[in-house]
PDB file of C-alpha atoms in Angstrom:
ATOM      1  CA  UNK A   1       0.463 -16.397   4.375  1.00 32.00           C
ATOM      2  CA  UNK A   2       2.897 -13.838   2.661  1.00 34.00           C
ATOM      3  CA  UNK A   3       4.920 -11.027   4.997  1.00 37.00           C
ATOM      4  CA  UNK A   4       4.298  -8.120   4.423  1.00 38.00           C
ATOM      5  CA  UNK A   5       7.426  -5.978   2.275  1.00 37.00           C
ATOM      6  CA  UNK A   6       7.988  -3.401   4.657  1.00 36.00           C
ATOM      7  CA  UNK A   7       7.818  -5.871   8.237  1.00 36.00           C
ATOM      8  CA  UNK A   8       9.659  -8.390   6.756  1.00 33.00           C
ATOM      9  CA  UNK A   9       8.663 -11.973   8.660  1.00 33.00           C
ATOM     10  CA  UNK A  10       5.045 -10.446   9.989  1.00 35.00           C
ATOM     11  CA  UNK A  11       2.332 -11.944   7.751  1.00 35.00           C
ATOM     12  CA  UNK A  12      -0.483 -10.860   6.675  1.00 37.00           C
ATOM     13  CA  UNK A  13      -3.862 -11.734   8.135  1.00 39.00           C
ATOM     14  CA  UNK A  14      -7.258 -11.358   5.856  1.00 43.00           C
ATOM     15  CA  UNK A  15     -10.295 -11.659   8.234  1.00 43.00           C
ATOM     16  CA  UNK A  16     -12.971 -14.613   7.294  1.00 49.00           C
ATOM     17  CA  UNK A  17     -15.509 -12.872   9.592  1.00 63.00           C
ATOM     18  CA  UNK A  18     -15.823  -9.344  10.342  1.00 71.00           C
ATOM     19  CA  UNK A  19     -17.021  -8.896  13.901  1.00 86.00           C
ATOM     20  CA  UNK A  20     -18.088  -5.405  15.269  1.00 91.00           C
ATOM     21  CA  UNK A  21     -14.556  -4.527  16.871  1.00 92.00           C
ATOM     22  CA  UNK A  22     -13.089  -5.323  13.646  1.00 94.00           C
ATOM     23  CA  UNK A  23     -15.655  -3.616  11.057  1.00 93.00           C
ATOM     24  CA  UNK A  24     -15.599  -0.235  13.644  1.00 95.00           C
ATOM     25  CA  UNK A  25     -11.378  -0.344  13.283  1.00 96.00           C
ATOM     26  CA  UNK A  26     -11.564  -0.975   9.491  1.00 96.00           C
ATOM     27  CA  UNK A  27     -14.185   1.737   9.006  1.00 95.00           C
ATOM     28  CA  UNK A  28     -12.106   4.363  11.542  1.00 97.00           C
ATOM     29  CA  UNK A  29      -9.145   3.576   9.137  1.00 97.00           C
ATOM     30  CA  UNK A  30     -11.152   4.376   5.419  1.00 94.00           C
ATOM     31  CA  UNK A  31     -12.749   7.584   7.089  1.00 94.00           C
ATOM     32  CA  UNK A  32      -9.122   8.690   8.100  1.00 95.00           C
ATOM     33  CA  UNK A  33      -7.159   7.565   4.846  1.00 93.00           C
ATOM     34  CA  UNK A  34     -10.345   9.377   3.219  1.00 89.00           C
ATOM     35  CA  UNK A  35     -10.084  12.677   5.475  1.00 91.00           C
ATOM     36  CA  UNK A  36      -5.818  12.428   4.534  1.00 91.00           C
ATOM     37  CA  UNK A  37      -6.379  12.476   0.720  1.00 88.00           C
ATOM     38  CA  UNK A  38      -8.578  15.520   0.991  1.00 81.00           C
ATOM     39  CA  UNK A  39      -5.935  17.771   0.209  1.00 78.00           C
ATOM     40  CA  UNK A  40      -3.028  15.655  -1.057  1.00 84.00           C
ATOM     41  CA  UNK A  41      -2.947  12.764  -3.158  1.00 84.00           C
ATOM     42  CA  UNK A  42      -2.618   9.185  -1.818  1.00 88.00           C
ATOM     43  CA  UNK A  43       1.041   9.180  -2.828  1.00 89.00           C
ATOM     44  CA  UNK A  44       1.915  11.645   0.266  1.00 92.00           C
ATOM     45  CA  UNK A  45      -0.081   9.931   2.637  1.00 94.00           C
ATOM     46  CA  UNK A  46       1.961   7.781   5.473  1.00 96.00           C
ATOM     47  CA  UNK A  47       0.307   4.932   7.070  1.00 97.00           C
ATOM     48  CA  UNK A  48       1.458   6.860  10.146  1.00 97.00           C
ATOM     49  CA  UNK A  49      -0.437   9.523   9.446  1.00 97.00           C
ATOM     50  CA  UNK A  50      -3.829   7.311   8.825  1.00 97.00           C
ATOM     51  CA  UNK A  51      -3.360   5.580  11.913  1.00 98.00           C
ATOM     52  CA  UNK A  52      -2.551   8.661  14.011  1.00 97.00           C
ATOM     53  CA  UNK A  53      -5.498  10.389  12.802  1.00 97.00           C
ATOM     54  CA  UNK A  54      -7.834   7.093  12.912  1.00 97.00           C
ATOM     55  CA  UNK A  55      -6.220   6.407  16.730  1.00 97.00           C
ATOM     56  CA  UNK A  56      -5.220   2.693  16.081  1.00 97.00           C
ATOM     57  CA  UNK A  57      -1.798   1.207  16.550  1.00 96.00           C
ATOM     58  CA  UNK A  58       0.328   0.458  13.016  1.00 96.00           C
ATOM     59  CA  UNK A  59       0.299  -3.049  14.159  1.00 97.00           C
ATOM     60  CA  UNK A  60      -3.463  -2.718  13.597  1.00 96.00           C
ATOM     61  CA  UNK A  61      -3.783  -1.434  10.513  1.00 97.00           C
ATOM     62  CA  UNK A  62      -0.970  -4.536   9.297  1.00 97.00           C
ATOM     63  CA  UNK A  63      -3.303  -6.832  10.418  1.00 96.00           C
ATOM     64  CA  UNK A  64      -6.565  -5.804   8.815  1.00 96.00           C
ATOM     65  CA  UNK A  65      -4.672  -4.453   5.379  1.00 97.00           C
ATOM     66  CA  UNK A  66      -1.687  -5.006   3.348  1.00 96.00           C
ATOM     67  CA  UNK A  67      -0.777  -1.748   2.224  1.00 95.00           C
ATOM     68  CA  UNK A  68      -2.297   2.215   1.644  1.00 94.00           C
ATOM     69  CA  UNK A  69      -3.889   0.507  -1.653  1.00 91.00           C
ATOM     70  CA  UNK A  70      -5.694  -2.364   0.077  1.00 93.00           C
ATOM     71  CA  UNK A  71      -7.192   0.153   2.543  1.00 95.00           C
ATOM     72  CA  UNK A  72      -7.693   2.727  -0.530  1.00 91.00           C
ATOM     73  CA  UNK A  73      -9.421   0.546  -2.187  1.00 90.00           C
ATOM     74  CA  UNK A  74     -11.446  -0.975   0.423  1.00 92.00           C
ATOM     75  CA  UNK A  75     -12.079   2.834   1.353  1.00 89.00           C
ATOM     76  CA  UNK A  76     -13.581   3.311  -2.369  1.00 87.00           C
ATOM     77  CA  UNK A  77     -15.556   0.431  -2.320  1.00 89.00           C
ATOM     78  CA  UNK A  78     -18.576   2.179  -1.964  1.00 87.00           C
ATOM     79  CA  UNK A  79     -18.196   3.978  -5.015  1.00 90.00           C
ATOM     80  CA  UNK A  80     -18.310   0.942  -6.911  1.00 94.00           C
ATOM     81  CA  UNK A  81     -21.480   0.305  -5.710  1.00 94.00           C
ATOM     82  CA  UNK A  82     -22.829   3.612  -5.685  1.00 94.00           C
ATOM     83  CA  UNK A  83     -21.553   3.430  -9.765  1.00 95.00           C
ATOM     84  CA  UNK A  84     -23.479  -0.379 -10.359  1.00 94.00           C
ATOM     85  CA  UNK A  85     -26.431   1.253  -8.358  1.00 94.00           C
ATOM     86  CA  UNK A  86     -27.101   4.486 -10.251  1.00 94.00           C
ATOM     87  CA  UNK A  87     -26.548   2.280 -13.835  1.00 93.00           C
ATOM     88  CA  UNK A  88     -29.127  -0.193 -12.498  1.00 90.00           C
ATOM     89  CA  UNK A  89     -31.183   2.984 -10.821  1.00 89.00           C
ATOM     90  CA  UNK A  90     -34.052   2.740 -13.136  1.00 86.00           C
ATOM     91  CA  UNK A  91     -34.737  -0.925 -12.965  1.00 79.00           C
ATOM     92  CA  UNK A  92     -38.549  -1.496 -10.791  1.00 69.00           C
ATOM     93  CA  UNK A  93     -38.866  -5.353 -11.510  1.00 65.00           C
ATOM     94  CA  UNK A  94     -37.411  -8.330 -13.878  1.00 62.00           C
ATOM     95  CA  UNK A  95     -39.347  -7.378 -17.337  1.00 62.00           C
ATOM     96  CA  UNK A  96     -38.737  -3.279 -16.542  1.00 69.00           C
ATOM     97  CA  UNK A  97     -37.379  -1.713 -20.080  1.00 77.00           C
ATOM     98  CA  UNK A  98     -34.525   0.665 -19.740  1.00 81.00           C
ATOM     99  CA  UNK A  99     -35.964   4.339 -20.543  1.00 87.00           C
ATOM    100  CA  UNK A 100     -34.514   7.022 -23.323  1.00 88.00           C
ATOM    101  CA  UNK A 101     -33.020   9.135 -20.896  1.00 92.00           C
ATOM    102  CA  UNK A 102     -30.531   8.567 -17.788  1.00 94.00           C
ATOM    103  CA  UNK A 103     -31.721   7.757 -14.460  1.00 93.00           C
ATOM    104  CA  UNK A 104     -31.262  10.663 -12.219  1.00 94.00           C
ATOM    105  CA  UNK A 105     -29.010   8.867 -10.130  1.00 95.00           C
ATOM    106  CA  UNK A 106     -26.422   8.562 -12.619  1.00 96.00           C
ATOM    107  CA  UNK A 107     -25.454  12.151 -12.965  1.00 96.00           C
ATOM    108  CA  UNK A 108     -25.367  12.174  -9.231  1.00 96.00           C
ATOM    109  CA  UNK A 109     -22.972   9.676  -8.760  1.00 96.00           C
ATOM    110  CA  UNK A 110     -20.512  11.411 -11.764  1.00 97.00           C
ATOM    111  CA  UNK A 111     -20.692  14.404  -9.588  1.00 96.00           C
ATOM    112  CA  UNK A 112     -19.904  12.974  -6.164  1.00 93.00           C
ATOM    113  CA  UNK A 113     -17.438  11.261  -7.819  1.00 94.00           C
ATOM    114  CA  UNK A 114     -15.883  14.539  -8.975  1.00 94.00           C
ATOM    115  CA  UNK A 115     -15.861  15.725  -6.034  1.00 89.00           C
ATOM    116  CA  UNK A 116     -13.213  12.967  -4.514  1.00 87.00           C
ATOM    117  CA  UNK A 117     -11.817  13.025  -8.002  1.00 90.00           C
ATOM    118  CA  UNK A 118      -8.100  13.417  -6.831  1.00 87.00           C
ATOM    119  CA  UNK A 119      -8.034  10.692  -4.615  1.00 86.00           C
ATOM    120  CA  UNK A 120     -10.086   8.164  -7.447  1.00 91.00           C
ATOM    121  CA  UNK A 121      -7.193   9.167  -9.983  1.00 92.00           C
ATOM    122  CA  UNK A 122      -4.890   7.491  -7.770  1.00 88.00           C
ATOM    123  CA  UNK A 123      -6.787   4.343  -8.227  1.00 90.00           C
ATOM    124  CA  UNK A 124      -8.534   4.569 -11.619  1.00 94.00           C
ATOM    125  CA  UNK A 125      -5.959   5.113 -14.287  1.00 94.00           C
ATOM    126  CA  UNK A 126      -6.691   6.042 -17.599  1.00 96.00           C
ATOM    127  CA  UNK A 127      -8.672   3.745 -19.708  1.00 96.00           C
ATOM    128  CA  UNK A 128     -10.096   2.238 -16.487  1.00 96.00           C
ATOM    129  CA  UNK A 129      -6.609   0.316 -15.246  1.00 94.00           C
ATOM    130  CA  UNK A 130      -5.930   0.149 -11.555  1.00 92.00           C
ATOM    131  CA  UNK A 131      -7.149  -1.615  -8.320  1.00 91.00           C
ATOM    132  CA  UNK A 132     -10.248   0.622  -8.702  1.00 93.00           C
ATOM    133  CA  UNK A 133     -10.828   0.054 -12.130  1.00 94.00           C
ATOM    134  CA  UNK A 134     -10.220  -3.539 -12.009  1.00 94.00           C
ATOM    135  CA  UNK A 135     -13.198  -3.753  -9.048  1.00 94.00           C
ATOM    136  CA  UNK A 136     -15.640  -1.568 -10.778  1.00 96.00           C
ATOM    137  CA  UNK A 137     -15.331  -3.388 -14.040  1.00 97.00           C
ATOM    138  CA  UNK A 138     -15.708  -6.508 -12.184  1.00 95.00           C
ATOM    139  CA  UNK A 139     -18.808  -5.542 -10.586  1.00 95.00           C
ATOM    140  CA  UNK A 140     -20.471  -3.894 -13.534  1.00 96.00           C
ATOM    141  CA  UNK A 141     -19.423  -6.920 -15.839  1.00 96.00           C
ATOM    142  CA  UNK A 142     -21.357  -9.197 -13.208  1.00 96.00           C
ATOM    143  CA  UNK A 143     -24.383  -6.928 -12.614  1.00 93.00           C
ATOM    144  CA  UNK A 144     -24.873  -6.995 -16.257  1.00 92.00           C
ATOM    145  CA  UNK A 145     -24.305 -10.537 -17.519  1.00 94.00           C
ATOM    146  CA  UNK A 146     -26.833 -11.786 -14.454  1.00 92.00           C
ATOM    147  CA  UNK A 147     -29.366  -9.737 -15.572  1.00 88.00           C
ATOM    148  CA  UNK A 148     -29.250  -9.987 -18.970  1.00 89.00           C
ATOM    149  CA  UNK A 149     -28.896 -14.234 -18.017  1.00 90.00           C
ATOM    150  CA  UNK A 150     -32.426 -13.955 -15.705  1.00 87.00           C
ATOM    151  CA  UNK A 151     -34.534 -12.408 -18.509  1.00 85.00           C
ATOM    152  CA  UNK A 152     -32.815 -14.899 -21.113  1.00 88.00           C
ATOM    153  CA  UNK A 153     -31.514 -11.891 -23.203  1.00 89.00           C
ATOM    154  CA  UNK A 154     -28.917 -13.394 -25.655  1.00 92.00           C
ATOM    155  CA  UNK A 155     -24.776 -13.520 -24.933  1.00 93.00           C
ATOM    156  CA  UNK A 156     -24.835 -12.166 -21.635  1.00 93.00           C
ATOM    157  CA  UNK A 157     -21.082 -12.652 -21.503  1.00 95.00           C
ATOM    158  CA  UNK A 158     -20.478 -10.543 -24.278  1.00 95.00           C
ATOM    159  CA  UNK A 159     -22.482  -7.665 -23.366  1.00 94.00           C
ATOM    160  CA  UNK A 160     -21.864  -7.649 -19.833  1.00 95.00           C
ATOM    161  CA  UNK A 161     -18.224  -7.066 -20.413  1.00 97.00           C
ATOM    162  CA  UNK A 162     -18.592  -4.690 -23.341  1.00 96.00           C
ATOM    163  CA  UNK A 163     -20.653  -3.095 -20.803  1.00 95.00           C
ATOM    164  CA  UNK A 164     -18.352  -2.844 -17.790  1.00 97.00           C
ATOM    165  CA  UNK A 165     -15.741  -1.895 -20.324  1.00 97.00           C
ATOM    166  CA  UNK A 166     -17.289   0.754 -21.831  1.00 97.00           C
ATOM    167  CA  UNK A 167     -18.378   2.617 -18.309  1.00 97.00           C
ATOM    168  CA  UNK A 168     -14.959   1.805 -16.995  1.00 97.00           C
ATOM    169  CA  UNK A 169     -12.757   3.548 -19.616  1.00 98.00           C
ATOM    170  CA  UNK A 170     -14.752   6.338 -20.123  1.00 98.00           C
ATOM    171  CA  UNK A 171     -15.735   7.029 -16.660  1.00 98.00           C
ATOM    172  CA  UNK A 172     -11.446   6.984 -15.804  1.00 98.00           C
ATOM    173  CA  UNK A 173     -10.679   9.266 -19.234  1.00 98.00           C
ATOM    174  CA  UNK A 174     -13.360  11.551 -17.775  1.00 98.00           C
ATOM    175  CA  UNK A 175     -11.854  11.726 -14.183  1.00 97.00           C
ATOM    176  CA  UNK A 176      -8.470  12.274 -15.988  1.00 97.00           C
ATOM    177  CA  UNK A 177      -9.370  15.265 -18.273  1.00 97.00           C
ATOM    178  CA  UNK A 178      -9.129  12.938 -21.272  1.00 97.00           C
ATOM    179  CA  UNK A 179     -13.312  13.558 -21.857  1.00 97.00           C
ATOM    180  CA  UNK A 180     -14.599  16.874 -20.927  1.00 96.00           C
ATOM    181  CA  UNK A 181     -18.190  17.216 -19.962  1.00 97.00           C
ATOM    182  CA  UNK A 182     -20.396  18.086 -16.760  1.00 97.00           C
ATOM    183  CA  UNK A 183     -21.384  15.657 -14.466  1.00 97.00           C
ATOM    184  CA  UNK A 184     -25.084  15.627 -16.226  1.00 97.00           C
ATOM    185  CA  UNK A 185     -23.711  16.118 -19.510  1.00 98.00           C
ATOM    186  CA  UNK A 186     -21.879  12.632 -19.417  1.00 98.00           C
ATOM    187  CA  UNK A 187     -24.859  10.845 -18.501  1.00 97.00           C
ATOM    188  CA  UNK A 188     -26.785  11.703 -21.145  1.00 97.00           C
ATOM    189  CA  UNK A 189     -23.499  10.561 -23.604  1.00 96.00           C
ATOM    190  CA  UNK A 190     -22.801   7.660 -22.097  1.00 96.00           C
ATOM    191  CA  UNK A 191     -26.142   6.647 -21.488  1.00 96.00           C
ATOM    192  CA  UNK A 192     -27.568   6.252 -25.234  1.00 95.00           C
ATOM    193  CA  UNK A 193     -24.036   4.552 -25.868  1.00 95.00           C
ATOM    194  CA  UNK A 194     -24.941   1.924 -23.020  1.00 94.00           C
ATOM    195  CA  UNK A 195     -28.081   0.982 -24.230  1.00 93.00           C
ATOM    196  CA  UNK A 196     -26.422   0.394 -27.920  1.00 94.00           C
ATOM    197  CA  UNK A 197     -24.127  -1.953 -26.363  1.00 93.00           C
ATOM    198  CA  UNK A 198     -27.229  -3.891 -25.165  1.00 88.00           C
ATOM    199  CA  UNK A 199     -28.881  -3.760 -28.185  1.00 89.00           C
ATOM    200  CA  UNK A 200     -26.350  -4.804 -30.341  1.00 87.00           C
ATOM    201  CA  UNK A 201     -25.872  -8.087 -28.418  1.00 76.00           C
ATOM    202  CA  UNK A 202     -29.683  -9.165 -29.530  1.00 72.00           C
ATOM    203  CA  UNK A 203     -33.338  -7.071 -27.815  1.00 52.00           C
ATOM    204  CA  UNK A 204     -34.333  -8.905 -25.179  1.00 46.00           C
ATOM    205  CA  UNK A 205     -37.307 -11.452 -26.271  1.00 36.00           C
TER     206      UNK A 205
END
């Protein structure tokens, strides 16, 4: 176990099985961090302020998270998902072909995540760096190679990761003002530019 840098001596403790108690704490502390960076970015917010406003002790929030970042992350988490589910959005069964045009779901998620833009800057730096943009790509990179793997499409390695890399980057330039474009616009860029990425590592057979 490693102590944690501000309470030198006090380690850290990552849970191996979330109970109810624990997953209601953990889930008071996102919805407050989330409810502090509403108006300010992450950089001014104090754990005392999270735990004050989620009502647990600071001892508490040590023993379920490392630092603001763990907990930031872990409080973004569903926007990694919600980003894997609205690329995957149009998918009804194994041998489903992608279509021409976006799903609906991805212009959706691009606008919710405008919306908490500020706080996802924090965490997804330009060019997709970042504890944020190291779990989306991740996530995308494994979405993609599995399913390109289960309908023996060729170099699923490849392709999942120019995949994840491709959504990543762009998706952080865009929250960063580096790509301008509406939440619907971008989905109908990126999207054709996806789909090339596929087909360039060999058409499914």
């Amino acid at each position: 176990m490693t102590a944690h840098p501000e309470h030198p001596g006090q380690p850290s403790h990552p849970s191996r099985t979330e109970d109810p108690r624990t997953a209601r704490t953990k889930g008071r502390l996102r919805e407050a961090l989330l409810a502090e960076c509403a108006d300010r970015p992450l950089a001014e917010v104090s754990v005392s302020a999270v735990v004050r406003r989620a009502g647990v002790g600071r001892a508490t929030f040590y023993l379920h998270y490392e630092d603001l970042t763990a907990l930031a992350v872990d409080a973004c988490a569903d926007v990694v998902h919600a980003a894997v589910d609205a690329l995957h959005a149009w998918q009804t069964g194994p041998a489903a072909l992608p279509p021409a045009r976006p799903p609906a779901a991805l212009a959706a998620f691009l606008a919710e995540a405008a919306a908490r833009g500020a706080l996802y800057r924090t965490l997804l730096l330009p060019g997709g760096g970042g504890p944020l943009g190291d779990r989306l790509h991740r996530e995308l990179r494994a979405r993609a190679r599995a399913e390109r793997a289960a309908v023996g499409a060729p170099r699923p390695e490849l392709v999942g990761s120019a995949v994840a890399a491709a959504f990543t980057g762009v998706f952080a330039d865009w929250l960063h003002g580096e790509v301008e474009a509406a939440p619907a616009e971008l989905a109908e860029d990126l999207w054709p530019m996806l789909l090339a990425l596929h087909r360039a590592g060999g058409h499914r057979p």
